[in-house]
Amino acid sequence: MPPNAELDKYRPKVNPNEIIALITRHPGLTVFLIYATIAIAGFVYLLTFYSYFNLPITTYLEVSDILVAGIKDPMVMLMVFGAFGVVFITWAVTYIHAPVSAWLDKKFNHGALRVIPFLAGVQSARSFWWGAFAILLVYFVIFISMHSKNKAELIIDKKYGLVTLDAKAISNPSHEYSLLST
């Protein structure tokens, strides 16, 4: 097994103590980044949810809709915290498995598995943050789109709490219309 100095080359360059110090020194920045992440997740949710109803949602969206979309649905909030958990687990696995990364680097110098330590920040702190961004984006697209598909299918199958509108302003009153959202 390689000595610790050689293993440090394969460990993430982001120290959790430095992150905690950054959070305590700049709480406003921390709140902004978390809220921005929630807003991005909410925007992904809006795009994927309304795509199942063939609505050009970007035409009708206002800034306030995007800012509160992630907060309106508790599952989206839960998925944001889950995404942060995935980033932390990736960092921890890379830190613990530094001997494996060293062995892979020696045995498989040009393999596809070398991207995992890169994403977890082995090369630099900047690579960790870009890797974290990539992980969050993939996580949001996969899991939030699955959630929005499930929710849309429940509405289409009329198994979700629906509000049916009955108005005389509707051109064809023989059809049933439902309000998807405000």
Short mmCIF file of C-alpha atoms in Angstrom, two decimals:
data_model
loop_
_atom_site.label_atom_id
_atom_site.label_comp_id
_atom_site.label_asym_id
_atom_site.label_seq_id
_atom_site.Cartn_x
_atom_site.Cartn_y
_atom_site.Cartn_z
CA MET A 1 0.00 0.00 0.00
CA PRO A 2 1.37 3.44 -0.89
CA PRO A 3 2.38 5.84 1.90
CA ASN A 4 -0.05 8.58 3.05
CA ALA A 5 1.75 11.36 1.14
CA GLU A 6 1.20 9.47 -2.10
CA LEU A 7 -2.43 8.71 -1.19
CA ASP A 8 -3.15 12.39 -0.59
CA LYS A 9 -2.61 12.90 -4.30
CA TYR A 10 -5.73 10.77 -4.89
CA ARG A 11 -7.91 12.33 -2.18
CA PRO A 12 -10.32 15.23 -2.78
CA LYS A 13 -8.73 18.65 -2.34
CA VAL A 14 -11.88 20.01 -0.64
CA ASN A 15 -11.71 19.89 3.14
CA PRO A 16 -15.09 19.72 4.98
CA ASN A 17 -13.68 22.00 7.71
CA GLU A 18 -13.01 24.67 5.09
CA ILE A 19 -16.58 24.37 3.81
CA ILE A 20 -17.95 24.76 7.35
CA ALA A 21 -15.69 27.80 7.86
CA LEU A 22 -16.95 29.31 4.59
CA ILE A 23 -20.56 28.73 5.65
CA THR A 24 -20.04 30.42 9.01
CA ARG A 25 -18.10 33.35 7.51
CA HIS A 26 -20.59 33.95 4.68
CA PRO A 27 -24.09 32.88 5.76
CA GLY A 28 -25.76 35.14 3.18
CA LEU A 29 -23.86 33.50 0.35
CA THR A 30 -24.74 30.08 1.74
CA VAL A 31 -28.46 30.89 1.87
CA PHE A 32 -28.30 32.32 -1.65
CA LEU A 33 -26.57 29.23 -3.07
CA ILE A 34 -29.01 26.85 -1.40
CA TYR A 35 -32.00 28.90 -2.55
CA ALA A 36 -30.57 29.17 -6.08
CA THR A 37 -30.22 25.38 -6.13
CA ILE A 38 -33.84 25.01 -4.99
CA ALA A 39 -34.95 27.49 -7.69
CA ILE A 40 -33.06 25.57 -10.38
CA ALA A 41 -34.64 22.32 -9.19
CA GLY A 42 -38.06 24.00 -9.26
CA PHE A 43 -37.47 25.24 -12.79
CA VAL A 44 -36.51 21.72 -13.92
CA TYR A 45 -39.68 20.48 -12.24
CA LEU A 46 -41.85 23.06 -14.03
CA LEU A 47 -40.35 22.26 -17.42
CA THR A 48 -40.70 18.52 -17.05
CA PHE A 49 -44.14 18.54 -15.40
CA TYR A 50 -45.87 20.78 -17.93
CA SER A 51 -44.21 19.05 -20.88
CA TYR A 52 -46.53 16.07 -20.25
CA PHE A 53 -49.50 18.34 -20.98
CA ASN A 54 -47.93 19.82 -24.13
CA LEU A 55 -47.93 23.31 -22.65
CA PRO A 56 -45.28 25.84 -23.70
CA ILE A 57 -44.71 26.73 -20.06
CA THR A 58 -41.78 29.08 -20.68
CA THR A 59 -44.19 31.41 -22.49
CA TYR A 60 -46.37 31.78 -19.38
CA LEU A 61 -43.78 31.70 -16.60
CA GLU A 62 -43.00 34.73 -14.52
CA VAL A 63 -39.92 35.21 -12.38
CA SER A 64 -41.93 34.65 -9.21
CA ASP A 65 -43.13 31.27 -10.54
CA ILE A 66 -39.55 30.11 -10.99
CA LEU A 67 -38.46 31.40 -7.58
CA VAL A 68 -41.17 29.55 -5.65
CA ALA A 69 -41.51 26.41 -7.79
CA GLY A 70 -38.99 24.44 -5.73
CA ILE A 71 -40.65 25.40 -2.46
CA LYS A 72 -44.22 24.57 -3.53
CA ASP A 73 -43.58 20.86 -3.93
CA PRO A 74 -42.03 19.20 -0.84
CA MET A 75 -40.63 16.35 -2.95
CA VAL A 76 -38.54 18.82 -4.95
CA MET A 77 -37.10 20.20 -1.69
CA LEU A 78 -36.37 16.67 -0.53
CA MET A 79 -34.63 15.94 -3.83
CA VAL A 80 -32.42 19.00 -3.41
CA PHE A 81 -31.22 17.72 -0.04
CA GLY A 82 -30.81 14.26 -1.58
CA ALA A 83 -28.64 15.74 -4.32
CA PHE A 84 -26.40 17.39 -1.73
CA GLY A 85 -26.20 14.01 -0.01
CA VAL A 86 -25.06 12.39 -3.26
CA VAL A 87 -22.30 14.99 -3.62
CA PHE A 88 -21.15 14.32 -0.05
CA ILE A 89 -21.24 10.54 -0.55
CA THR A 90 -19.21 10.88 -3.75
CA TRP A 91 -16.63 12.94 -1.87
CA ALA A 92 -16.53 10.45 1.04
CA VAL A 93 -16.19 7.41 -1.23
CA THR A 94 -13.36 9.06 -3.12
CA TYR A 95 -11.62 10.03 0.12
CA ILE A 96 -11.91 6.56 1.61
CA HIS A 97 -10.99 4.77 -1.59
CA ALA A 98 -7.81 6.70 -2.30
CA PRO A 99 -5.81 3.43 -2.35
CA VAL A 100 -8.20 2.09 -5.00
CA SER A 101 -7.78 5.30 -7.03
CA ALA A 102 -4.00 4.98 -6.76
CA TRP A 103 -4.19 1.38 -7.95
CA LEU A 104 -6.53 2.30 -10.83
CA ASP A 105 -4.22 5.12 -11.86
CA LYS A 106 -1.30 2.73 -12.07
CA LYS A 107 -3.17 -0.14 -13.74
CA PHE A 108 -5.71 1.68 -15.91
CA ASN A 109 -4.13 5.00 -16.75
CA HIS A 110 -6.55 5.81 -19.59
CA GLY A 111 -9.77 4.15 -18.40
CA ALA A 112 -13.24 5.61 -18.08
CA LEU A 113 -13.13 5.07 -14.31
CA ARG A 114 -10.63 7.93 -13.96
CA VAL A 115 -13.48 10.40 -14.31
CA ILE A 116 -14.89 9.46 -10.89
CA PRO A 117 -11.94 10.77 -8.87
CA PHE A 118 -11.87 13.85 -11.13
CA LEU A 119 -15.53 14.59 -10.40
CA ALA A 120 -14.97 14.13 -6.69
CA GLY A 121 -12.26 16.77 -6.63
CA VAL A 122 -9.04 14.78 -6.71
CA GLN A 123 -7.40 17.16 -9.22
CA SER A 124 -8.33 20.44 -7.50
CA ALA A 125 -10.99 22.14 -5.42
CA ARG A 126 -12.35 23.69 -8.61
CA SER A 127 -12.84 20.23 -10.16
CA PHE A 128 -14.81 19.25 -7.05
CA TRP A 129 -17.21 22.16 -7.46
CA TRP A 130 -17.67 21.54 -11.18
CA GLY A 131 -18.15 17.84 -10.46
CA ALA A 132 -20.69 18.68 -7.76
CA PHE A 133 -22.54 20.91 -10.24
CA ALA A 134 -22.58 18.08 -12.81
CA ILE A 135 -23.82 15.58 -10.22
CA LEU A 136 -26.59 17.97 -9.09
CA LEU A 137 -27.68 18.63 -12.65
CA VAL A 138 -27.85 14.94 -13.58
CA TYR A 139 -29.60 14.13 -10.30
CA PHE A 140 -32.18 16.88 -10.87
CA VAL A 141 -32.89 15.88 -14.44
CA ILE A 142 -33.27 12.19 -13.61
CA PHE A 143 -35.16 12.25 -10.32
CA ILE A 144 -37.19 15.42 -10.68
CA SER A 145 -38.33 14.39 -14.15
CA MET A 146 -39.34 10.99 -12.73
CA HIS A 147 -41.33 12.75 -10.00
CA SER A 148 -43.02 15.13 -12.43
CA LYS A 149 -43.86 12.25 -14.78
CA ASN A 150 -45.44 10.32 -11.91
CA LYS A 151 -47.44 13.36 -10.80
CA ALA A 152 -48.57 14.12 -14.37
CA GLU A 153 -49.66 10.52 -14.92
CA LEU A 154 -51.70 10.62 -11.71
CA ILE A 155 -53.44 13.78 -12.93
CA ILE A 156 -54.04 12.31 -16.38
CA ASP A 157 -55.47 9.12 -14.85
CA LYS A 158 -57.60 11.29 -12.51
CA LYS A 159 -56.11 9.72 -9.39
CA TYR A 160 -54.78 12.99 -8.03
CA GLY A 161 -56.80 15.63 -6.18
CA LEU A 162 -58.31 17.49 -9.12
CA VAL A 163 -60.20 20.75 -9.24
CA THR A 164 -62.63 20.71 -12.15
CA LEU A 165 -63.70 24.06 -13.58
CA ASP A 166 -67.23 24.79 -14.69
CA ALA A 167 -67.45 28.17 -16.35
CA LYS A 168 -69.73 29.67 -18.94
CA ALA A 169 -66.72 31.40 -20.53
CA ILE A 170 -65.48 28.06 -21.90
CA SER A 171 -66.20 27.77 -25.61
CA ASN A 172 -67.29 24.14 -25.48
CA PRO A 173 -69.00 23.30 -22.16
CA SER A 174 -69.31 19.60 -23.07
CA HIS A 175 -65.59 19.06 -22.40
CA GLU A 176 -64.08 18.67 -18.95
CA TYR A 177 -61.32 21.10 -17.99
CA SER A 178 -58.99 20.95 -15.01
CA LEU A 179 -56.77 23.53 -13.40
CA LEU A 180 -53.21 22.18 -13.28
CA SER A 181 -51.74 24.99 -11.26
CA THR A 182 -52.05 28.70 -10.63
#
